[in-house]
Coordinates of C-alpha atoms in Angstrom, one line a residue:
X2 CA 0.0 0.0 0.0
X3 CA 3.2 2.5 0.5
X4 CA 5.1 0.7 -2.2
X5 CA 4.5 3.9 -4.7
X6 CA 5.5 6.6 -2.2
X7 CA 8.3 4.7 -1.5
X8 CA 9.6 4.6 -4.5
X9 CA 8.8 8.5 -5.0
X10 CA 11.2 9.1 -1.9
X11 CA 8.6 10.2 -0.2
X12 CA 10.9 10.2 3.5
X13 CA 7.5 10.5 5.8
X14 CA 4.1 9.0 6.0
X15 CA 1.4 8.9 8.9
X16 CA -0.7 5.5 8.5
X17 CA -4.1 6.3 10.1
X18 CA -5.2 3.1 12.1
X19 CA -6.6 1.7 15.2
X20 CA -4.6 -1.9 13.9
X21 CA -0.6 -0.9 14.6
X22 CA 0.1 -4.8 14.6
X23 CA -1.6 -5.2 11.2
X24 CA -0.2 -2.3 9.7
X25 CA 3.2 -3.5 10.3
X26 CA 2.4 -6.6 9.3
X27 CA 0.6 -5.2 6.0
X28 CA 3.7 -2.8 5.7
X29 CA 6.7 -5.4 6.1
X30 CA 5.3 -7.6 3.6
X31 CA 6.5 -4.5 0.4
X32 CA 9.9 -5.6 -2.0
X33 CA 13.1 -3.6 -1.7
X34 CA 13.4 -2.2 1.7
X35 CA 14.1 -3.5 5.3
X36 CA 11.7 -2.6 7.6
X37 CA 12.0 -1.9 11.3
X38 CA 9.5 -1.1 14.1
X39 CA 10.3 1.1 17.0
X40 CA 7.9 2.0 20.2
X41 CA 9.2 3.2 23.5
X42 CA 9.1 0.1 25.2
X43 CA 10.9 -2.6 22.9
X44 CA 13.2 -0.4 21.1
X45 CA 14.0 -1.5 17.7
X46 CA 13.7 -5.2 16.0
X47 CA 12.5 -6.1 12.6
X48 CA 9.4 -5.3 11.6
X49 CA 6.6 -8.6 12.0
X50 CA 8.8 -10.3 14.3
X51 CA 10.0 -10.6 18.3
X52 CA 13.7 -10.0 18.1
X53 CA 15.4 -6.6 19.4
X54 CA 17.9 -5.1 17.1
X55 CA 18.3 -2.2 19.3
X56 CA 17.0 -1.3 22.8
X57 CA 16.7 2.0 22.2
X58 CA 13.4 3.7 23.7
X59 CA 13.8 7.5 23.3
X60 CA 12.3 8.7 20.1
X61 CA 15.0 11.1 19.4
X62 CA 17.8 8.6 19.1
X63 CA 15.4 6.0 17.2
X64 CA 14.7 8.8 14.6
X65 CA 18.0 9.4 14.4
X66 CA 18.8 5.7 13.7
X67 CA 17.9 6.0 10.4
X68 CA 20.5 8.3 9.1
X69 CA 23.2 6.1 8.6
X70 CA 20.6 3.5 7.1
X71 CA 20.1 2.7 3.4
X72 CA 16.4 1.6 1.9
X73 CA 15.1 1.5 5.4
X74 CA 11.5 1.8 6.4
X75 CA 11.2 2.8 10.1
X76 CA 7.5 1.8 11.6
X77 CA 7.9 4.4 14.7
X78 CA 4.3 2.7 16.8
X79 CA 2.8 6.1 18.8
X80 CA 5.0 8.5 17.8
X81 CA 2.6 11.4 17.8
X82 CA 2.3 11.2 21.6
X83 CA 6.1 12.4 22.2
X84 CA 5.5 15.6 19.1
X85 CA 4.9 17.7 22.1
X86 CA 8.5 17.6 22.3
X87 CA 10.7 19.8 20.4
X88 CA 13.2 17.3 20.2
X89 CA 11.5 14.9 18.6
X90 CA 10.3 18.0 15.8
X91 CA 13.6 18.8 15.1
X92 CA 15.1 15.4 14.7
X93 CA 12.0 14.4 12.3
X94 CA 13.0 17.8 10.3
X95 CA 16.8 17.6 10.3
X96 CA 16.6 13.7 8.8
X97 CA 14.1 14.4 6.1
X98 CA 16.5 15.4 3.2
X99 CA 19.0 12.7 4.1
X100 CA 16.0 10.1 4.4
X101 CA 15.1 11.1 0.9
X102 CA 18.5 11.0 -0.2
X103 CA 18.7 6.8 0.7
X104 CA 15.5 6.2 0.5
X105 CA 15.1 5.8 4.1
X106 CA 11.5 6.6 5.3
X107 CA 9.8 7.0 8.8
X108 CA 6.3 5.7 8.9
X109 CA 4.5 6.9 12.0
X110 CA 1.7 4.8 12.9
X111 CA -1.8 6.5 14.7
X112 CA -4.9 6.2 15.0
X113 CA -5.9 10.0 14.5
X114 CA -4.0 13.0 12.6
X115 CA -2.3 15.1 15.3
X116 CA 0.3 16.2 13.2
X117 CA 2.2 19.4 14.4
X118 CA 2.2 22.4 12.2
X119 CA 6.0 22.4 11.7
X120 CA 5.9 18.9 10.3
X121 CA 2.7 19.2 8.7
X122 CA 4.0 19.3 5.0
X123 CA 6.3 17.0 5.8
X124 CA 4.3 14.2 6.4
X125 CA 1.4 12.3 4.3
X126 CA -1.4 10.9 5.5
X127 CA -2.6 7.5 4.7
X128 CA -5.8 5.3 5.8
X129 CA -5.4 2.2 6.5
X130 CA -9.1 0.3 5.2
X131 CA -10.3 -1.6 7.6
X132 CA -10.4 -5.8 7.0
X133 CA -12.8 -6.5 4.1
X134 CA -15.2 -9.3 3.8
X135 CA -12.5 -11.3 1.9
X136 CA -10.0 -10.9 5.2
X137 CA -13.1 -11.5 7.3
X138 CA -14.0 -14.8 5.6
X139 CA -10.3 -16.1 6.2
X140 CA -10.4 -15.1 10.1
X141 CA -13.4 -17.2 9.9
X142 CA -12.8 -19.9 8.1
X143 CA -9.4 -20.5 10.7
X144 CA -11.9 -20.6 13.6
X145 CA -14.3 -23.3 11.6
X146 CA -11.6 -25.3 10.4
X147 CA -10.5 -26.0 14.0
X148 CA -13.6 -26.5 15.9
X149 CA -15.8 -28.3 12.8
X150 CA -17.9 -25.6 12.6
X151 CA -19.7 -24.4 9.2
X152 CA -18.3 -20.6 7.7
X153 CA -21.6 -18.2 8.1
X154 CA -21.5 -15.6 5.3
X155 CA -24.2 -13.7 6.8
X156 CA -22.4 -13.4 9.8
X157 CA -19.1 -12.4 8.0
X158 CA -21.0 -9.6 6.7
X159 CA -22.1 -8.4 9.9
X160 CA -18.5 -8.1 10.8
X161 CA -17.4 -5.5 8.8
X162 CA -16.6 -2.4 10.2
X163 CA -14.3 -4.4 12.9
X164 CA -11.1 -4.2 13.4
X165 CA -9.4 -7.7 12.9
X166 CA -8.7 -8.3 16.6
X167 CA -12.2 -7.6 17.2
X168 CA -13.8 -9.4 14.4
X169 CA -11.7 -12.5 15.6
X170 CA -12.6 -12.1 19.2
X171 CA -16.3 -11.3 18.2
X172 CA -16.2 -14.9 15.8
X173 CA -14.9 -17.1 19.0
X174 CA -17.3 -15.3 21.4
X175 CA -20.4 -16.6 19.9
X176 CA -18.6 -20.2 19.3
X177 CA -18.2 -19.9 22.9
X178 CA -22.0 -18.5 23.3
X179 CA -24.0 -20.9 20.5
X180 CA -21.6 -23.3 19.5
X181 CA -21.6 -21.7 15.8
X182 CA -21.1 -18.2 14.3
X183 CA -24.2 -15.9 15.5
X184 CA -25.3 -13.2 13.6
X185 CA -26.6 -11.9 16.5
X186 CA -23.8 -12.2 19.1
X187 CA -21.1 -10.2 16.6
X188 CA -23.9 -7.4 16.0
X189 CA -24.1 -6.9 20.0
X190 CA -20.1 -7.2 19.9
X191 CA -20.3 -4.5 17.1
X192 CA -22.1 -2.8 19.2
X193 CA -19.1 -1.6 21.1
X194 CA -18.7 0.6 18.3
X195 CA -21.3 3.0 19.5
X196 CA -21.2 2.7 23.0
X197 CA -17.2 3.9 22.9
X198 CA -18.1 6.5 20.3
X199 CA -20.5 8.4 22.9
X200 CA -21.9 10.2 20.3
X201 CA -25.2 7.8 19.4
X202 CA -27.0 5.5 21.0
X203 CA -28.8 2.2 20.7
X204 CA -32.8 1.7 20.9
X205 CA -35.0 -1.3 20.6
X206 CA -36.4 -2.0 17.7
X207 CA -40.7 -1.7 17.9
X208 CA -43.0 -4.9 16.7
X209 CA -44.4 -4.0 13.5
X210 CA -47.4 -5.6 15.2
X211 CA -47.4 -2.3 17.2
X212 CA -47.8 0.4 15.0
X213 CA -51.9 0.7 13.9
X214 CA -52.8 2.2 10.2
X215 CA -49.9 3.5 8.1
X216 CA -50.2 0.7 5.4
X217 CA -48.7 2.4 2.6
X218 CA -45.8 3.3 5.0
X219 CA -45.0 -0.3 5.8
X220 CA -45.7 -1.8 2.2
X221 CA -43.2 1.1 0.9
X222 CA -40.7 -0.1 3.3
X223 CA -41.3 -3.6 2.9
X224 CA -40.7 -3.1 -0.5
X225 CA -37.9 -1.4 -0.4
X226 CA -36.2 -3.7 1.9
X227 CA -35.8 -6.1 -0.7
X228 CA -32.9 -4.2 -2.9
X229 CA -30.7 -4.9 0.5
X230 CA -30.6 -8.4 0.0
X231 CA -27.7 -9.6 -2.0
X232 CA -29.8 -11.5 -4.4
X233 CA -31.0 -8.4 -5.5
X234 CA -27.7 -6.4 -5.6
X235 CA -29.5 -4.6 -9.5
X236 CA -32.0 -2.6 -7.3
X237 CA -30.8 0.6 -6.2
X238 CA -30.8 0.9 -2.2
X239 CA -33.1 3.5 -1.0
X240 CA -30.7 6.2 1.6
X241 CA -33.4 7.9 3.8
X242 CA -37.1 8.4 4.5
X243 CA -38.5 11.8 5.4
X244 CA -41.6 11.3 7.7
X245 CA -43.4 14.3 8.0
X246 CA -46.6 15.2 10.5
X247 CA -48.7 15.8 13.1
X248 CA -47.0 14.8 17.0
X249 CA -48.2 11.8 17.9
X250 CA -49.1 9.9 15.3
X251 CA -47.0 7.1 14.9
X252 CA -43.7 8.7 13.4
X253 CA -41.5 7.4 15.6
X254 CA -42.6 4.5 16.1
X255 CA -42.8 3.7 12.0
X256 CA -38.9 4.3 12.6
X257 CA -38.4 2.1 15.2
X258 CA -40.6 -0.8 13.1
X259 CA -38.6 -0.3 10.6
X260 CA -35.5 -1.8 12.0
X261 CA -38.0 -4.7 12.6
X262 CA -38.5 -5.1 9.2
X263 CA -35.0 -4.9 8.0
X264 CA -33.7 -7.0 11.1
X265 CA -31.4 -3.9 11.5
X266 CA -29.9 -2.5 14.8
X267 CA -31.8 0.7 15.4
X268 CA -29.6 4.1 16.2
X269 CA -30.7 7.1 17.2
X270 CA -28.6 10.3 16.1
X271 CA -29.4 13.0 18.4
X272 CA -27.6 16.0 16.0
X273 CA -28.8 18.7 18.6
X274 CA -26.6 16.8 21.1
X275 CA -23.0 16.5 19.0
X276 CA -23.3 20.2 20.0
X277 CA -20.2 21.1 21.7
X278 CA -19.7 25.2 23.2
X279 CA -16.0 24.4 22.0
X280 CA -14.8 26.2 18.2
X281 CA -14.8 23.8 15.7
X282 CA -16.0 20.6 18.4
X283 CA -19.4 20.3 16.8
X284 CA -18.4 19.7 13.0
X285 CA -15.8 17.1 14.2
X286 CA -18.4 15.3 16.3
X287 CA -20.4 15.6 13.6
X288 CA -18.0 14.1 11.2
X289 CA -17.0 10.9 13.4
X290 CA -20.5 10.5 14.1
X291 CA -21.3 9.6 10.9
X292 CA -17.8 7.9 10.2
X293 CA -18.6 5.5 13.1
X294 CA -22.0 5.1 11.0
X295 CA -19.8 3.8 7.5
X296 CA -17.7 1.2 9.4
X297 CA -20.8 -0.2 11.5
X298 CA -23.1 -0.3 8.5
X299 CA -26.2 -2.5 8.5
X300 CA -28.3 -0.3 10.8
X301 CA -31.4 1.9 10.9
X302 CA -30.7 5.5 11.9
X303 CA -33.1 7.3 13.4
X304 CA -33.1 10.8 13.5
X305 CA -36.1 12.7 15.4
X306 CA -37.5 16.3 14.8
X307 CA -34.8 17.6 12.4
X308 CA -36.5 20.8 11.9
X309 CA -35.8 21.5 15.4
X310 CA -31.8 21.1 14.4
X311 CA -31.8 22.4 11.6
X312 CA -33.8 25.2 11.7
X313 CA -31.5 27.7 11.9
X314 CA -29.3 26.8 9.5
X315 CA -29.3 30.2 7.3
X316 CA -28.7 32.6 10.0
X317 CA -26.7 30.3 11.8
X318 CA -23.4 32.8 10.5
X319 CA -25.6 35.1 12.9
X320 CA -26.3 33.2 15.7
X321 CA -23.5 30.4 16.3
X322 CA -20.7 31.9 14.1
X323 CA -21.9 28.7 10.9
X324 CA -21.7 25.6 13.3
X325 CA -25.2 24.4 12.7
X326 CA -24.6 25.4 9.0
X327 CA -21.4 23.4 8.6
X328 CA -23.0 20.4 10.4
X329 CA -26.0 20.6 8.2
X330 CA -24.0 20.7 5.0
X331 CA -21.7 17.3 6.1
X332 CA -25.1 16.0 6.9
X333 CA -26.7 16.4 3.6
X334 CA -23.1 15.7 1.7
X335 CA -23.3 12.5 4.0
X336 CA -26.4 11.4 3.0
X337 CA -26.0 12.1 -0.6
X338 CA -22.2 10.2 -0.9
X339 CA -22.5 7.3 1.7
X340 CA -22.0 3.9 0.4
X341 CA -22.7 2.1 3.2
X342 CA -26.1 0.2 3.3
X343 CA -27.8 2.3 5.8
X344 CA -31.2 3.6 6.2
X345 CA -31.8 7.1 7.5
X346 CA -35.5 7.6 9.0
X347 CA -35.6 11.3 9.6
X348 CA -38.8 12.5 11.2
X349 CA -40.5 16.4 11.5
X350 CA -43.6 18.3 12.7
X351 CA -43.1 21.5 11.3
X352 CA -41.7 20.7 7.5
X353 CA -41.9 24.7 7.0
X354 CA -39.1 25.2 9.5
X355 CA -36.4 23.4 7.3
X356 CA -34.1 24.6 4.9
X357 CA -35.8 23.9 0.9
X358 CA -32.6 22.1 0.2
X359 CA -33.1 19.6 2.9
X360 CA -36.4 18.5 1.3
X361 CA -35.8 19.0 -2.3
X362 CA -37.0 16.3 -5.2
X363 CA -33.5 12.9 -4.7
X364 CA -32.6 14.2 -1.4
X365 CA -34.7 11.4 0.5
X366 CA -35.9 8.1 -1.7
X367 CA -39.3 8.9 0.0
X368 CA -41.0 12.0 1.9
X369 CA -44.6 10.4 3.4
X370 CA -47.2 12.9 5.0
X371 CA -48.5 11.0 8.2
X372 CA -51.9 12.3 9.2
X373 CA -54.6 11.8 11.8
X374 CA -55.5 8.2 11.7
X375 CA -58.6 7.0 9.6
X376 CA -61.4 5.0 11.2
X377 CA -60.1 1.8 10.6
X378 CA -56.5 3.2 11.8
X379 CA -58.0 3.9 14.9
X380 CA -59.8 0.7 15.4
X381 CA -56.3 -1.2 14.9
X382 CA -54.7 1.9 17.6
X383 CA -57.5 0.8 19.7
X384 CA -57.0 -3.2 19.8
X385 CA -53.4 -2.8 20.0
X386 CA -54.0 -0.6 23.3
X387 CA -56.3 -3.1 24.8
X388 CA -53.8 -5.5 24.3
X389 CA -51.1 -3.5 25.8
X390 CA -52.9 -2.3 28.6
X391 CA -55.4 -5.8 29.3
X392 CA -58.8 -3.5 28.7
X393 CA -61.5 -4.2 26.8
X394 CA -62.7 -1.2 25.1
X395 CA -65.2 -2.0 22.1
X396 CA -63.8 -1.4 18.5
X397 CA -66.8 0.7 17.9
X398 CA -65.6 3.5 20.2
X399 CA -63.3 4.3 18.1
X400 CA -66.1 6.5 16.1
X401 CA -65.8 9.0 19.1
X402 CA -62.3 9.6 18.4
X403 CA -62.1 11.2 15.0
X404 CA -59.5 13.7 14.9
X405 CA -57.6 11.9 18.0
X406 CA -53.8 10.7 17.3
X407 CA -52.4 7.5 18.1
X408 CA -50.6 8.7 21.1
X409 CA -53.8 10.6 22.4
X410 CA -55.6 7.0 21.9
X411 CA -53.1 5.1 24.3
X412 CA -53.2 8.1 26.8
X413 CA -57.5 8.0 27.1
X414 CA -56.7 3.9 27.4
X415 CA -54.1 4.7 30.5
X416 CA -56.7 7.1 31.9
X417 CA -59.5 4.9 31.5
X418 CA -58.0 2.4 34.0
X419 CA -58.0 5.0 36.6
X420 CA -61.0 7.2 35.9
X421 CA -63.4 5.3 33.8
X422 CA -63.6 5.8 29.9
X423 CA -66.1 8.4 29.9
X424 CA -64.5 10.7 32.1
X425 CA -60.5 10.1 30.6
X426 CA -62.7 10.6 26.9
X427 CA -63.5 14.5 28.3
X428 CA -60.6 15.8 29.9
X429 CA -58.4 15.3 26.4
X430 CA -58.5 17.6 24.0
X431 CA -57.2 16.8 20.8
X432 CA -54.4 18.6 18.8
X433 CA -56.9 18.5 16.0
X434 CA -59.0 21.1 18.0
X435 CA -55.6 22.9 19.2
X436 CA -53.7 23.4 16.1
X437 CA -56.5 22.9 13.4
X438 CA -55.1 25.8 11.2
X439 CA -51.2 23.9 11.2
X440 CA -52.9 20.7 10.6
X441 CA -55.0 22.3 7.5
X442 CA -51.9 23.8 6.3
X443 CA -49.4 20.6 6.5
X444 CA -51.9 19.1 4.9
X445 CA -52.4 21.4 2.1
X446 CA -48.6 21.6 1.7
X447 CA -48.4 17.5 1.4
X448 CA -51.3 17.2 -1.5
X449 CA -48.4 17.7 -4.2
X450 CA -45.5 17.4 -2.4
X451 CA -45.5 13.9 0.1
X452 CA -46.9 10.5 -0.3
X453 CA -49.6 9.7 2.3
X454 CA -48.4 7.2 4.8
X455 CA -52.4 6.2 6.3
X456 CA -54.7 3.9 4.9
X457 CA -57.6 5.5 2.5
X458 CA -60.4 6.4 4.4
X459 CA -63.2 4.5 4.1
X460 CA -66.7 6.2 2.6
X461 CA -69.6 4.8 3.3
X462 CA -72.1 5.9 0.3
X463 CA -75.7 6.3 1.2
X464 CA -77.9 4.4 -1.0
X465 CA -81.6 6.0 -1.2
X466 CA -84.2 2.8 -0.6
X467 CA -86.7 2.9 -4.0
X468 CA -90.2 0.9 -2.5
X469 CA -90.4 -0.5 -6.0
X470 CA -94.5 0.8 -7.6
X471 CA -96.9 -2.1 -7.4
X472 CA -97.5 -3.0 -11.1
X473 CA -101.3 -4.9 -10.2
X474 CA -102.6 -1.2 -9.3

């Protein structure tokens, strides 16, 4: 992977990685050069292997090895933790020209760029891709050749985004778990991704069972899920879902179902919360966020009242000096770019707070309209709360609740347990009374611009009775 800048006399690199032993290993295995590997506790020995050349442990004199070397590649493990000295600066810059000179190079190994400015144009920056499903399938097939267990594929695939120690470690925990390879066990392993990131977290996924109404919601999705099988690798994989509507009615909870349907991990991305008062802090969590997002891959993110985000955007120069600006423009280049086989399910209550750009015609596969739930919605809210809650209110009820949402519905069944249906029916009053003229006006504004996620309602035409005339008469 260096071989080229070698050969350029390039005399410094920075190898980006969280996998030092693998790089080095990755590294040694290049044509023409020797390679070493320092760090400040072995000293020096040959790169890929156990014996000490050298026991030399300050930095300074390690760097300074390498002048009287020819063709050498010096792997220097955590050397961006001792740049704070000067020392260490100035032997880096006085070696460069003679490094170049005998195609010597120093490769510093680390697993983020905290290169000083005085040796910033010295050094280039490399990543180092994680293991691929090819690398992933070897690790695997090691483990199953020595305990005579069968390769899973599937759970291969659920491994990427690991690092090789933890893909390894993740394959013989669920041996040790199950007694095979676990989809299941290596996703909560990969879990560990998020957790340490601190910057998302996980959620249950919700029972599709759960959420009343919204059929052309769920046949969408359903539909969709199909171009993230392999088998149908032709289809083009749908990005993100835009669910737009009035609070409480089952947006949410459509999100969490649809982790459900996928068999996903669900992840909720709280943007308002990468916020940091710190210049610059935001973007950056912003930018790992979604990075730890690529590498974990299969997984439903959920993102909840964007508009309340990204409101501000255009006067955020104004307001917080372009931070919620700059983080709205990595989200949207995110979305657009990512090639990792994610779903983003993005939900709002007031569409007219966000930017146009963030709603424009290819920025989300879908933008679905969820509005109050029809008659027969409400009969399914209504059996699904009786089941819930173990109460047996009659379907036909549900006629008294037109205009209520589904979250109103389960908060009259709650109350009903403690002060009797009629009494819980009177003391809510719906948002359809509350904010009538917002609900008219979403809904105006979603007749030509957002699929309807509810069911048709149902009309039931009157039919005039004609006593047919008595011809006898």
């Amino acid at each position: 992977m260096i071989r080229d800048y070698l050969k350029a006399g390039y005399p410094s690199l920075c190898i980006l990685t969280q996998e030092p032993d693998r790089a080095e290993s990755i590294l040694s295995t290049t044509d023409g050069w020797t390679f070493q590997s320092w760090d400040c506790i072995r000293g020096i020995r040959l790169a890929a292997r156990p014996q000490v050349l050298d026991e030399i442990r300050d930095p300074v004199a390690a760097i300074e090895s390498l002048k009287d070397q020819q063709d050498t590649v010096l792997i220097a493990h955590n050397l961006h933790l001792f740049l704070d000295i000067p020392e260490v600066i100035q032997a880096i810059q006085n070696g460069v020209t003679k490094w170049k000179a005998s195609g010597c190079c120093l490769v510093m190994v680390s697993p983020q760029i905290s290169i000083k400015p005085e040796l910033d144009k010295i050094f280039t920056v490399i990543d180092l891709p994680l293991p691929d499903e090819e690398t992933l399938l070897g690790l695997q097939s090691e483990l199953s050749n020595s305990m005579n267990v069968p390769v899973n594929p599937a759970s291969v695939r659920a491994a990427k985004g690991l690092t090789e120690f933890e893909a390894e470690t993740a394959f013989a925990l669920s041996l040790i778990k199950e007694g095979r390879f676990s989809t299941k066990v290596i996703s909560q392993a990969k879990a560990q991704m998020i957790r340490k990131s601190q910057l998302m977290e996980f959620w249950e996924p919700a029972d599709l069972s759960d959420v009343g109404g919204l059929d052309s919601l769920k046949r969408y999705i359903q539909n969709r899920a199909k171009a993230f099988d392999s088998a149908n690798f032709h289809l083009p994989r749908p990005k993100g879902i835009l669910l737009v509507g009035i609070p409480g009615t089952g947006k949410s909870l459509s999100c969490k179902a649809t982790a459900s349907i996928l068999g996903w991990p669900l992840i909720r991305l709280d943007i308002g919360a990468l916020k940091n008062s710190l210049v610059g802090e935001s973007e950056r969590r912003m930018r790992q966020a979604t990075q730890v997002i690529d590498a974990f891959g299969e997984a439903v993110i959920w993102c909840d009242e964007l508009e309340k985000v990204f409101a501000g955007s255009r006067s955020s120069g104004e307001t917080d000096a372009g931070t919620t600006a700059s983080m709205f423009a990595h989200f949207l280049t995110w979305l657009a770019e990512t090639k990792s086989p994610v779903l983003v399910m993005a939900t709002a209550n007031d569409i007219s707070k966000l930017p146009p750009e963030f709603i424009r015609a290819g920025r989300f596969d879908g933008i679905f309209f969820v509005d109050l739930p029809t008659t027969t919605e409400r009969k399914e809210i209504l059996d699904i709360m009786n089941r819930k809650y173990k109460t047996e209110i009659p379907p036909g009820f549900s006629e008294k609740l037109v205009g209520f949402t589904g979250a109103e519905i389960e908060q009259l069944v709650k109350d009903s347990l403690f002060d009797g249906l009629g009494e819980a029916l009177n003391a809510i009053v719906p948002l359809s009374r509350v904010m009538r003229e917002e609900i008219n006006s979403l809904r105006d504004w979603a007749k030509t611009r957002a699929r309807l996620a509810n069911s048709a309602e149902e009309t039931v035409s009157d039919q005039r009775k004609i006593r047919k005339l008595n011809q006898s008469r």
